[in-house]
Coordinates of C-alpha atoms in Angstrom, one line a residue:
Chain A
M1 CA -42.0 10.7 87.1
S2 CA -41.0 7.7 85.0
L3 CA -40.8 7.7 81.3
R4 CA -43.7 5.3 81.2
E5 CA -45.9 7.6 83.2
R6 CA -44.8 10.6 81.2
A7 CA -45.6 8.7 78.0
R8 CA -49.1 7.9 79.3
E9 CA -49.7 11.6 80.0
G10 CA -48.2 12.6 76.6
R11 CA -45.3 14.3 78.2
L12 CA -42.6 12.1 76.8
P13 CA -39.7 14.2 75.5
N14 CA -39.3 14.4 71.7
W15 CA -36.1 12.4 71.6
A16 CA -37.8 9.5 73.5
V17 CA -40.9 9.7 71.1
R18 CA -38.5 9.5 68.1
T19 CA -36.4 6.7 69.5
L20 CA -39.5 4.6 70.5
A21 CA -41.1 5.2 67.1
L22 CA -38.1 3.7 65.3
G23 CA -37.6 1.0 68.0
R24 CA -41.3 0.1 67.7
R25 CA -41.0 -0.2 63.9
E26 CA -38.0 -2.5 64.3
V27 CA -39.6 -4.8 66.8
L28 CA -42.9 -5.0 64.8
R29 CA -40.9 -6.0 61.7
V30 CA -39.6 -9.0 63.7
V31 CA -42.9 -9.8 65.3
R32 CA -44.9 -9.6 62.0
R33 CA -42.5 -11.9 60.1
P34 CA -41.7 -14.7 62.4
K35 CA -41.0 -17.1 59.5
N36 CA -38.1 -14.9 58.5
T37 CA -36.9 -13.8 61.9
V38 CA -37.5 -15.8 65.1
L39 CA -38.7 -19.2 63.8
P40 CA -35.6 -20.3 61.9
P41 CA -33.2 -19.9 65.0
I42 CA -35.8 -21.7 67.2
V43 CA -35.9 -24.6 64.8
T44 CA -32.1 -24.7 64.4
N45 CA -31.6 -24.6 68.2
A46 CA -34.3 -27.2 68.8
L47 CA -32.2 -29.5 66.5
Y48 CA -29.0 -28.6 68.3
V49 CA -30.6 -29.4 71.7
T50 CA -32.0 -32.6 70.4
V51 CA -29.0 -33.9 68.5
F52 CA -26.1 -32.6 70.6
G53 CA -27.7 -32.3 74.0
V54 CA -30.1 -35.3 74.1
I55 CA -28.9 -37.9 71.6
L56 CA -25.1 -37.3 71.7
G57 CA -25.2 -35.9 75.2
A58 CA -26.4 -39.3 76.6
R59 CA -23.2 -40.9 75.2
I60 CA -20.8 -38.1 76.1
G61 CA -21.7 -38.1 79.7
D62 CA -20.7 -35.4 82.1
T63 CA -18.6 -32.5 80.7
A64 CA -16.8 -30.0 83.0
G65 CA -18.6 -31.7 85.9
V66 CA -22.2 -31.3 84.6
P67 CA -24.5 -33.3 82.2
Y68 CA -23.6 -32.4 78.6
L69 CA -27.0 -30.8 77.9
Q70 CA -26.5 -28.5 80.8
F71 CA -23.0 -27.7 79.6
V72 CA -24.0 -26.9 76.0
I73 CA -27.2 -24.9 76.7
P74 CA -25.4 -21.7 77.9
G75 CA -23.2 -21.8 74.7
L76 CA -26.3 -22.3 72.5
I77 CA -28.0 -19.3 74.3
A78 CA -24.9 -17.2 73.6
L79 CA -24.7 -18.4 70.0
G80 CA -28.4 -17.7 69.3
T81 CA -28.3 -14.3 71.1
I82 CA -25.2 -13.3 69.1
T83 CA -26.4 -14.2 65.7
Q84 CA -29.9 -12.8 66.2
S85 CA -28.8 -9.4 67.6
F86 CA -26.3 -9.1 64.8
Q87 CA -28.7 -10.1 62.0
N88 CA -31.4 -7.9 63.2
A89 CA -29.4 -4.7 63.1
S90 CA -27.4 -5.6 60.0
F91 CA -30.4 -6.7 57.9
T92 CA -32.6 -3.8 58.8
L93 CA -30.0 -1.2 57.9
F94 CA -28.7 -2.9 54.9
H95 CA -32.3 -3.6 53.5
G96 CA -33.3 0.0 54.3
R97 CA -30.3 1.3 52.4
W98 CA -30.8 -1.2 49.6
E99 CA -34.4 -0.1 49.1
E100 CA -33.6 3.5 50.2
Y101 CA -36.5 3.7 52.7
V102 CA -33.9 4.4 55.4
E103 CA -34.0 7.9 54.0
S104 CA -37.2 8.3 55.8
V105 CA -35.2 8.1 59.1
V106 CA -32.1 9.8 57.8
A107 CA -34.1 12.8 56.5
S108 CA -36.0 13.1 59.8
P109 CA -34.9 15.1 62.9
M110 CA -33.7 11.9 64.6
G111 CA -30.2 12.3 66.0
H112 CA -27.5 9.6 65.6
R113 CA -27.7 8.6 69.2
E114 CA -31.5 8.1 69.0
Q115 CA -31.1 6.0 65.9
V116 CA -28.3 3.8 67.4
T117 CA -30.4 3.4 70.6
A118 CA -33.5 2.3 68.6
Y119 CA -31.6 -0.2 66.5
L120 CA -29.8 -1.6 69.6
L121 CA -33.1 -1.9 71.5
A122 CA -34.7 -3.9 68.7
S123 CA -31.6 -6.1 68.4
A124 CA -31.7 -6.7 72.1
V125 CA -35.4 -7.7 72.0
R126 CA -34.8 -10.2 69.2
G127 CA -31.5 -11.6 70.6
L128 CA -32.8 -11.9 74.2
A129 CA -36.1 -13.4 73.0
V130 CA -34.3 -16.1 71.1
G131 CA -32.0 -16.7 74.0
L132 CA -35.0 -17.2 76.3
V133 CA -36.6 -19.7 73.9
I134 CA -33.4 -21.7 73.8
F135 CA -33.3 -21.7 77.6
G136 CA -36.9 -23.0 77.5
L137 CA -35.9 -25.7 75.0
G138 CA -33.2 -26.9 77.4
L139 CA -35.8 -27.0 80.2
V140 CA -37.9 -29.4 78.2
F141 CA -35.1 -32.0 78.4
S142 CA -33.2 -31.3 81.5
E143 CA -33.0 -29.1 84.6
I144 CA -31.1 -25.9 83.7
P145 CA -30.0 -24.0 86.8
V146 CA -29.6 -20.2 86.9
R147 CA -27.1 -19.9 89.7
R148 CA -25.9 -16.4 89.1
P149 CA -28.8 -14.6 87.4
L150 CA -27.2 -11.1 87.6
V151 CA -24.1 -12.4 85.8
A152 CA -26.2 -14.1 83.2
V153 CA -28.3 -11.0 82.5
A154 CA -25.3 -8.8 82.5
A155 CA -23.5 -11.1 80.0
L156 CA -26.5 -11.3 77.7
V157 CA -27.2 -7.6 77.8
L158 CA -23.5 -6.9 76.9
V159 CA -23.7 -9.6 74.1
V160 CA -26.7 -7.9 72.4
T161 CA -25.1 -4.5 72.8
L162 CA -21.8 -5.7 71.3
F163 CA -23.3 -7.6 68.4
G164 CA -26.2 -5.2 67.8
S165 CA -23.4 -2.6 67.3
L166 CA -21.4 -4.8 65.1
G167 CA -24.6 -5.5 63.1
I168 CA -25.2 -1.7 62.7
A169 CA -21.6 -1.4 61.4
G170 CA -22.1 -4.3 59.0
G171 CA -25.4 -3.0 57.8
L172 CA -23.8 0.4 57.0
W173 CA -20.8 -1.1 55.4
A174 CA -22.2 -3.8 53.2
D175 CA -22.9 -2.9 49.6
D176 CA -24.7 -6.1 48.7
F177 CA -26.2 -9.2 50.3
D178 CA -23.0 -11.2 49.7
Q179 CA -20.9 -8.9 51.9
L180 CA -23.5 -9.2 54.7
T181 CA -23.3 -13.0 54.5
V182 CA -19.5 -12.9 54.5
F183 CA -19.4 -11.0 57.8
N184 CA -21.7 -13.5 59.5
Q185 CA -20.7 -16.7 57.8
F186 CA -16.9 -16.3 57.7
L187 CA -16.2 -14.3 60.8
I188 CA -18.9 -14.6 63.5
Q189 CA -19.9 -18.2 63.0
P190 CA -16.4 -19.7 63.1
L191 CA -15.4 -17.7 66.1
V192 CA -18.5 -18.8 68.0
F193 CA -18.0 -22.5 67.1
F194 CA -14.4 -22.3 68.3
G195 CA -15.4 -20.3 71.3
G196 CA -16.2 -23.3 73.6
V197 CA -19.9 -23.7 72.9
F198 CA -19.7 -27.5 72.3
Y199 CA -16.5 -28.4 74.3
P200 CA -14.5 -27.0 77.2
V201 CA -11.5 -25.0 75.9
S202 CA -9.4 -26.6 78.6
D203 CA -9.8 -30.0 76.9
L204 CA -7.8 -28.7 73.9
P205 CA -4.1 -29.4 73.5
G206 CA -1.8 -26.8 75.0
L207 CA -1.1 -24.4 72.1
V208 CA -4.6 -24.6 70.7
E209 CA -6.0 -23.9 74.1
T210 CA -3.8 -20.8 74.5
V211 CA -4.7 -19.5 71.0
S212 CA -8.4 -20.1 71.8
Y213 CA -8.2 -17.5 74.6
L214 CA -7.5 -14.9 71.9
N215 CA -11.0 -15.6 70.6
P216 CA -13.4 -13.1 72.2
M217 CA -16.3 -15.6 72.0
V218 CA -14.6 -17.7 74.7
Y219 CA -15.3 -14.9 77.2
I220 CA -18.9 -14.5 76.0
V221 CA -19.7 -18.2 76.3
S222 CA -17.9 -18.3 79.7
G223 CA -19.8 -15.3 80.9
V224 CA -23.2 -16.9 80.1
R225 CA -22.1 -20.3 81.4
F226 CA -21.0 -18.9 84.7
G227 CA -24.3 -17.1 85.0
L228 CA -26.3 -20.3 84.6
L229 CA -24.1 -23.0 86.0
G230 CA -22.0 -21.0 88.5
Q231 CA -18.8 -22.3 87.0
A232 CA -16.8 -21.6 83.8
E233 CA -13.3 -21.7 82.4
V234 CA -12.8 -17.9 82.6
S235 CA -13.6 -15.8 85.7
P236 CA -16.8 -13.8 85.4
V237 CA -14.9 -10.7 86.2
V238 CA -12.6 -11.2 83.2
S239 CA -15.5 -12.3 80.9
L240 CA -17.7 -9.4 81.8
G241 CA -14.7 -7.0 81.7
V242 CA -13.7 -8.1 78.1
L243 CA -17.4 -8.0 77.0
A244 CA -17.9 -4.5 78.6
G245 CA -14.8 -3.1 77.0
A246 CA -15.6 -4.5 73.6
S247 CA -19.2 -3.2 73.9
V248 CA -18.0 0.3 74.8
V249 CA -15.6 0.4 71.8
A250 CA -18.3 -1.0 69.4
V251 CA -21.0 1.5 70.6
A252 CA -18.6 4.4 70.3
A253 CA -17.6 3.3 66.8
V254 CA -21.1 3.1 65.5
L255 CA -22.1 6.4 67.1
A256 CA -19.2 7.9 65.2
L257 CA -20.2 6.2 62.0
M258 CA -23.8 7.3 62.3
A259 CA -22.8 10.9 63.2
R260 CA -20.8 11.0 60.0
G261 CA -23.6 9.5 58.0
Y262 CA -21.4 6.7 56.9
G263 CA -23.3 4.6 54.4
L264 CA -26.3 6.8 54.7
R265 CA -25.5 10.2 53.3
D266 CA -23.4 11.3 50.3
Chain B
M1 CA -36.6 31.1 64.2
S2 CA -38.8 33.3 62.0
S3 CA -37.8 34.2 58.5
S4 CA -39.6 35.5 55.5
V5 CA -37.2 33.5 53.3
A6 CA -38.0 29.8 53.1
I7 CA -34.9 28.7 51.2
A8 CA -31.7 30.6 50.7
A9 CA -28.8 29.0 48.8
E10 CA -25.5 30.7 48.1
D11 CA -22.9 29.5 45.7
L12 CA -23.6 25.8 46.4
V13 CA -21.1 23.3 44.9
K14 CA -21.5 19.6 45.1
E15 CA -18.9 17.3 43.5
Y16 CA -19.3 13.6 43.0
E17 CA -16.1 11.8 41.9
G18 CA -15.0 14.6 39.6
T19 CA -18.5 15.6 38.5
R20 CA -19.9 18.9 39.5
A21 CA -23.6 18.3 40.2
L22 CA -24.0 21.8 41.6
D23 CA -21.7 24.5 40.3
G24 CA -22.2 27.7 42.3
F25 CA -26.0 27.4 42.5
S26 CA -27.8 30.3 44.2
V27 CA -31.5 30.7 44.7
S28 CA -33.9 32.3 47.2
V29 CA -37.5 31.1 47.8
D30 CA -39.9 33.2 49.8
R31 CA -42.1 31.8 52.5
G32 CA -45.5 30.7 51.1
E33 CA -44.2 30.7 47.5
F34 CA -44.9 27.9 45.0
F35 CA -41.5 27.7 43.4
G36 CA -40.5 25.5 40.5
L37 CA -37.1 24.1 39.5
L38 CA -36.9 23.3 35.8
G39 CA -33.9 21.7 34.2
P40 CA -32.9 18.7 32.0
N41 CA -31.8 15.5 33.6
G42 CA -28.5 16.0 35.4
A43 CA -29.1 19.7 35.9
G44 CA -28.7 19.3 39.6
K45 CA -32.3 19.6 40.8
T46 CA -32.4 16.4 42.9
T47 CA -28.9 17.1 44.3
F48 CA -30.1 20.5 45.5
I49 CA -33.1 18.9 47.2
E50 CA -30.9 16.2 48.8
T51 CA -28.6 19.0 50.1
L52 CA -31.6 20.8 51.6
V53 CA -32.7 17.8 53.7
G54 CA -29.1 16.7 54.5
L55 CA -29.0 13.5 52.4
S56 CA -26.1 15.1 50.6
G57 CA -23.5 17.5 52.1
P58 CA -22.4 20.5 50.0
T59 CA -18.7 20.6 48.9
A60 CA -18.8 24.4 49.2
G61 CA -21.3 27.2 49.6
T62 CA -24.2 27.5 52.1
A63 CA -27.9 26.8 52.2
A64 CA -30.5 27.6 54.8
V65 CA -34.2 26.6 55.3
F66 CA -36.2 29.1 57.3
G67 CA -33.0 30.5 58.6
H68 CA -31.5 27.2 59.7
D69 CA -28.3 26.1 58.1
V70 CA -28.7 22.8 56.3
V71 CA -25.4 21.5 57.7
A72 CA -24.9 23.0 61.1
D73 CA -28.6 22.9 62.0
R74 CA -29.9 20.0 59.9
R75 CA -32.2 18.6 62.4
A76 CA -34.1 21.8 62.7
V77 CA -34.4 21.9 58.9
R78 CA -35.7 18.4 58.7
Q79 CA -38.3 19.1 61.4
R80 CA -39.9 21.6 59.0
V81 CA -39.5 19.8 55.7
G82 CA -41.7 17.2 54.0
L83 CA -40.1 15.5 51.1
A84 CA -41.8 13.4 48.4
P85 CA -38.8 12.0 46.5
Q86 CA -38.7 10.9 42.9
E87 CA -37.9 7.3 43.8
Y88 CA -40.3 4.9 45.5
N89 CA -38.4 4.6 48.7
V90 CA -41.2 3.3 50.9
D91 CA -40.9 0.7 53.7
R92 CA -42.6 -2.4 52.2
F93 CA -42.8 -4.4 55.4
F94 CA -45.8 -2.4 56.6
P95 CA -49.3 -1.2 55.5
I96 CA -49.1 2.3 54.3
R97 CA -51.0 3.7 57.3
E98 CA -48.3 2.4 59.6
V99 CA -45.6 3.7 57.2
L100 CA -47.0 7.1 57.8
E101 CA -47.3 6.6 61.5
H102 CA -43.7 5.6 61.7
K103 CA -42.6 8.7 59.7
A104 CA -44.6 11.0 62.0
G105 CA -43.0 9.2 65.0
Y106 CA -39.5 9.9 63.6
H107 CA -40.5 13.6 63.7
G108 CA -41.4 13.4 67.4
I109 CA -45.2 13.1 67.0
R110 CA -46.7 10.9 69.7
H111 CA -48.3 7.6 68.6
E112 CA -51.9 8.6 69.1
T113 CA -51.4 11.9 67.3
A114 CA -49.4 10.1 64.6
Q115 CA -52.3 7.7 63.9
K116 CA -54.7 10.7 63.4
R117 CA -52.2 12.5 61.2
A118 CA -51.8 9.3 59.1
D119 CA -55.5 9.1 58.6
W120 CA -55.7 12.8 57.7
A121 CA -52.9 12.5 55.2
L122 CA -54.3 9.4 53.5
D123 CA -57.7 11.1 53.4
R124 CA -56.1 14.2 51.9
V125 CA -54.7 12.2 49.0
G126 CA -57.7 10.0 48.6
L127 CA -56.1 6.7 49.8
Q128 CA -58.1 6.1 53.0
E129 CA -59.6 2.9 51.6
K130 CA -56.1 1.6 50.9
A131 CA -54.8 2.3 54.5
G132 CA -54.3 -1.4 55.2
A133 CA -52.6 -2.2 51.9
T134 CA -48.8 -2.6 51.5
F135 CA -47.0 -0.2 49.1
K136 CA -46.1 -3.1 46.8
S137 CA -49.8 -3.9 46.1
L138 CA -50.6 -0.3 44.9
S139 CA -50.8 1.0 41.4
G140 CA -48.2 3.6 40.2
G141 CA -50.5 6.5 40.7
M142 CA -51.4 5.4 44.3
K143 CA -47.7 5.0 45.0
R144 CA -47.1 8.6 44.0
R145 CA -49.9 9.6 46.4
V146 CA -48.4 7.6 49.2
L147 CA -45.2 9.6 48.8
L148 CA -47.2 12.8 49.0
A149 CA -49.1 11.6 52.1
R150 CA -45.8 10.7 53.8
A151 CA -44.4 14.1 53.1
L152 CA -47.6 15.7 54.6
V153 CA -48.0 13.5 57.7
T154 CA -45.4 15.6 59.6
D155 CA -47.2 18.9 58.9
P156 CA -44.3 20.5 57.2
D157 CA -43.8 24.2 56.5
L158 CA -41.9 23.4 53.3
L159 CA -43.1 20.7 51.0
I160 CA -40.6 19.5 48.5
L161 CA -41.9 17.5 45.5
D162 CA -39.3 15.9 43.3
E163 CA -41.1 14.9 40.0
P164 CA -44.3 14.1 41.9
T165 CA -46.3 13.3 38.8
A166 CA -43.8 11.3 36.8
G167 CA -45.7 8.5 35.1
V168 CA -49.1 9.5 36.5
D169 CA -52.2 9.8 34.3
V170 CA -53.8 13.2 33.6
Q171 CA -56.7 12.9 36.0
L172 CA -54.5 11.9 38.9
R173 CA -52.0 14.6 38.1
R174 CA -54.7 17.2 38.4
E175 CA -55.9 15.7 41.7
I176 CA -52.4 15.8 43.1
W177 CA -52.1 19.4 42.0
D178 CA -55.4 20.4 43.5
V179 CA -54.2 19.0 46.8
V180 CA -50.8 20.8 46.6
K181 CA -52.3 24.0 45.4
D182 CA -54.7 24.0 48.3
L183 CA -51.9 23.5 50.8
N184 CA -50.0 26.3 49.2
D185 CA -53.0 28.6 49.4
G186 CA -53.0 27.7 53.1
G187 CA -49.5 29.1 53.5
M188 CA -47.3 26.0 52.9
T189 CA -44.2 26.8 50.9
V190 CA -43.8 24.4 47.9
L191 CA -40.6 23.6 46.0
L192 CA -41.3 21.6 42.9
T193 CA -39.2 19.9 40.3
T194 CA -40.9 18.6 37.2
H195 CA -40.4 17.6 33.7
Y196 CA -43.8 18.8 32.8
I197 CA -43.2 22.5 31.9
K198 CA -46.8 23.3 31.5
E199 CA -47.4 22.2 35.1
A200 CA -44.7 24.6 36.3
E201 CA -46.1 27.4 34.1
R202 CA -49.6 26.9 35.5
L203 CA -48.8 26.3 39.2
C204 CA -45.6 28.2 40.1
D205 CA -45.3 31.7 41.3
R206 CA -41.7 31.7 40.2
V207 CA -39.5 29.3 38.3
C208 CA -35.7 28.7 38.3
I209 CA -34.3 27.2 35.2
M210 CA -31.2 25.1 36.0
E211 CA -28.5 23.9 33.6
A212 CA -25.4 22.0 34.5
G213 CA -25.7 22.8 38.2
R214 CA -26.2 26.5 37.8
S215 CA -29.2 28.8 37.8
V216 CA -29.8 30.2 34.3
A217 CA -32.8 32.3 35.1
V218 CA -35.2 32.9 38.0
D219 CA -38.5 34.8 37.4
T220 CA -42.2 34.4 37.1
P221 CA -43.4 32.2 34.2
A222 CA -44.9 35.3 32.5
E223 CA -41.6 37.3 32.8
L224 CA -39.6 34.3 31.5
R225 CA -42.0 34.0 28.5
R226 CA -41.4 37.7 27.8
R227 CA -37.7 36.9 27.3
G228 CA -38.6 34.7 24.4
T229 CA -39.8 35.6 20.9
D230 CA -43.2 35.7 19.2
T231 CA -43.7 34.4 15.7
Y232 CA -45.9 36.2 13.2
H233 CA -47.4 34.0 10.6
L234 CA -48.2 36.4 7.7
G235 CA -50.4 35.7 4.7
V236 CA -49.1 37.9 1.8
A237 CA -50.1 38.8 -1.7
G238 CA -47.0 39.2 -3.8
R239 CA -43.4 38.1 -3.4
P240 CA -41.6 40.2 -0.8
P241 CA -38.2 41.4 -1.9
G242 CA -35.2 40.1 0.1
G243 CA -34.1 42.4 3.0
A244 CA -37.5 44.1 3.3
L245 CA -37.5 43.7 7.1
D246 CA -33.7 44.3 7.6
G247 CA -34.3 47.7 9.1
I248 CA -36.4 46.5 12.0
D249 CA -34.1 45.7 15.0
E250 CA -36.7 43.5 16.9
V251 CA -36.9 41.1 14.0
V252 CA -34.8 38.0 14.8
S253 CA -35.5 35.9 11.7
V254 CA -37.6 35.7 8.6
E255 CA -38.6 32.5 6.8
R256 CA -40.7 31.9 3.7
T257 CA -43.6 29.5 4.2
D258 CA -46.3 28.1 2.0
A259 CA -48.8 30.7 3.2
G260 CA -46.3 33.6 3.1
L261 CA -43.8 34.6 5.8
A262 CA -43.0 33.5 9.4
V263 CA -41.4 36.4 11.2
E264 CA -39.8 35.9 14.6
A265 CA -39.5 39.0 16.7
G266 CA -38.8 39.9 20.3
R267 CA -41.7 39.2 22.6
S268 CA -44.0 42.2 23.3
S269 CA -41.6 44.3 21.2
G270 CA -44.5 45.9 19.2
A271 CA -42.7 45.0 16.0
L272 CA -45.8 43.8 14.1
P273 CA -47.0 47.3 12.9
A274 CA -43.5 48.1 11.7
V275 CA -43.3 44.7 9.9
I276 CA -46.7 45.3 8.1
T277 CA -45.6 48.9 7.2
A278 CA -42.3 47.8 5.8
L279 CA -43.9 45.0 3.7
T280 CA -46.6 47.5 2.4
E281 CA -43.9 49.9 1.4
A282 CA -42.2 47.1 -0.4
G283 CA -45.3 46.6 -2.4
V284 CA -46.6 43.5 -0.6
T285 CA -50.1 43.3 0.8
V286 CA -50.5 41.5 4.1
T287 CA -53.7 39.4 3.9
D288 CA -53.6 37.6 7.2
V289 CA -51.8 37.8 10.5
E290 CA -51.5 35.2 13.2
T291 CA -49.4 35.6 16.3
E292 CA -47.8 32.5 17.9
P293 CA -46.7 33.6 21.4
T294 CA -43.7 32.1 23.0
S295 CA -44.2 29.4 25.7
L296 CA -42.2 28.7 28.8
E297 CA -41.2 25.5 27.1
D298 CA -39.6 27.5 24.2
V299 CA -37.7 29.7 26.7
F300 CA -36.6 26.6 28.7
V301 CA -35.4 24.8 25.6
D302 CA -33.6 27.9 24.4
M303 CA -31.9 28.5 27.8
T304 CA -30.8 24.9 28.3
R305 CA -29.8 24.1 24.8
T306 CA -26.2 22.9 24.6
D307 CA -23.8 23.9 21.8
S308 CA -24.3 20.6 20.0
D309 CA -28.1 21.2 20.2
R310 CA -27.6 24.5 18.5
A311 CA -25.5 23.0 15.7
T312 CA -28.3 20.6 14.9
P313 CA -31.6 22.1 16.2
A314 CA -33.9 19.4 17.4
R315 CA -36.5 21.1 19.5
P316 CA -39.0 18.7 20.9
D317 CA -42.4 19.5 19.6
E318 CA -44.5 16.9 21.3
G319 CA -44.3 15.2 24.6
T320 CA -45.4 12.2 26.7
G321 CA -47.7 14.3 28.7
S322 CA -51.3 13.8 27.8
E323 CA -53.1 16.9 29.0
T324 CA -56.2 17.5 27.1
D325 CA -55.6 21.2 26.8
G326 CA -52.5 20.9 24.7
P327 CA -49.3 19.0 24.4
D328 CA -46.9 19.0 27.4
I329 CA -43.2 18.6 27.0
E330 CA -41.4 16.1 29.1
V331 CA -37.7 16.9 29.0
T332 CA -35.6 13.8 29.3
R333 CA -32.2 14.9 28.0

């Protein structure tokens, strides 16, 4: 019997009820406040698509063998998914700690695995929803193929897992809003922008290209790009391998932090 | 696990950056008891509560709730505890009804049942009409009631109330106490911290007086009062000679007043007849007698008075509480 059927019959195990309750709260927070959650990235990406993809793209011509808009859309999807999944987990935990209502969860029977699962699920919903909207924006102006759907889905699921986990860690670590901004503004955004979203890494001069491959975002962007276009600078096996490895480490780390009550308990 | 003891704490120590918030605190609360924790600010009351629900880990010692260790088996403890904290730590993104539903969900209560429980809890505290309002839009008294409703929504066996009536007007305080007393009568164990000593005196089966992270005394309010002193205000004709009452062991102090004498003696010591006899033998006629019994507040102040307080006695004699049946002391040391 599936979880859904058991839920319908009221036979869902307690751990699932608890996890879904927190996950539901997290998703509702996003849905109820679109002006603060999903609308800003949609507007930003609409501007990216229009300016870089349509206006500049017409002058740039083909890039890596495809129209520039097609080239840039996978990167924008990766960028949107990364920032939204990170922001969702980091903001909700930080804000909950700041206003202390997270104690309602901490002082409940929820285990650390249940809490991490719920926060990751909500981050995934927000990150993937924004990624889907960016894909839709691309379709408005151009044909965007999905040549390897399984690779695309695997890459995006790993992206939301990795950055949802990093968001949890950031939300537990930050003591004020500035620290939260620092994490996003000075680490994640630069890595993403230098991760081959807007240009092929192989177009860079030798040493810069080599150094670029130390940037984990290159593998993320390549993974998503391969899933959509069927071609990328890094093999999908390597991309998904790096992403999977990083995700496992990140999830293990936040599970350990939550189990210790880091940032949540004295 | 069944246990007749709701809370058992042994030698609890909690250190924060060199400060001992709990310093060997021990206490035992029976199942179904209405138990009060009294103490000045910084006595360790909130730290003890946070230790019980696992928001704070003890540095040393042990504590158990219904037989479940608060560290090793903290999830089982939390399943049975409802906490209304001192601070307004309520999720402000949602209407209060949903806040309660979420809390019930975190305790494993299915959504449909959680909705019913939320309605029941809001109704219990008289906030059903505000179910769709956000916490921010409520008055101070309503916010206190939301905290109580949130603690009740999970149907706890132990209800912990940390200063639940701070800043609440008299009528609402009484309404809150009616609800809590009713729940206690139904078998729910209640652990209360309050600055309003008269509340503790009226409501609690037993009271623990805390000072500097330690338990100073645990007993019923009546027994604690017995540890204090009575003051006899005596109207006298004639000037009593000095030392007339020196032979009575129970007499603690004698002070001349405009009307005659104020004699402080051990509570229920039966010293009054001996005092009157001694004064009569000294040629003084006692024309009037009025006994001022000790209050829990007097005992509390005496037990928690620091050395510096004793050097310059400054006992509070009026408080911020506005009960119509007499002044209520709010201790804010």
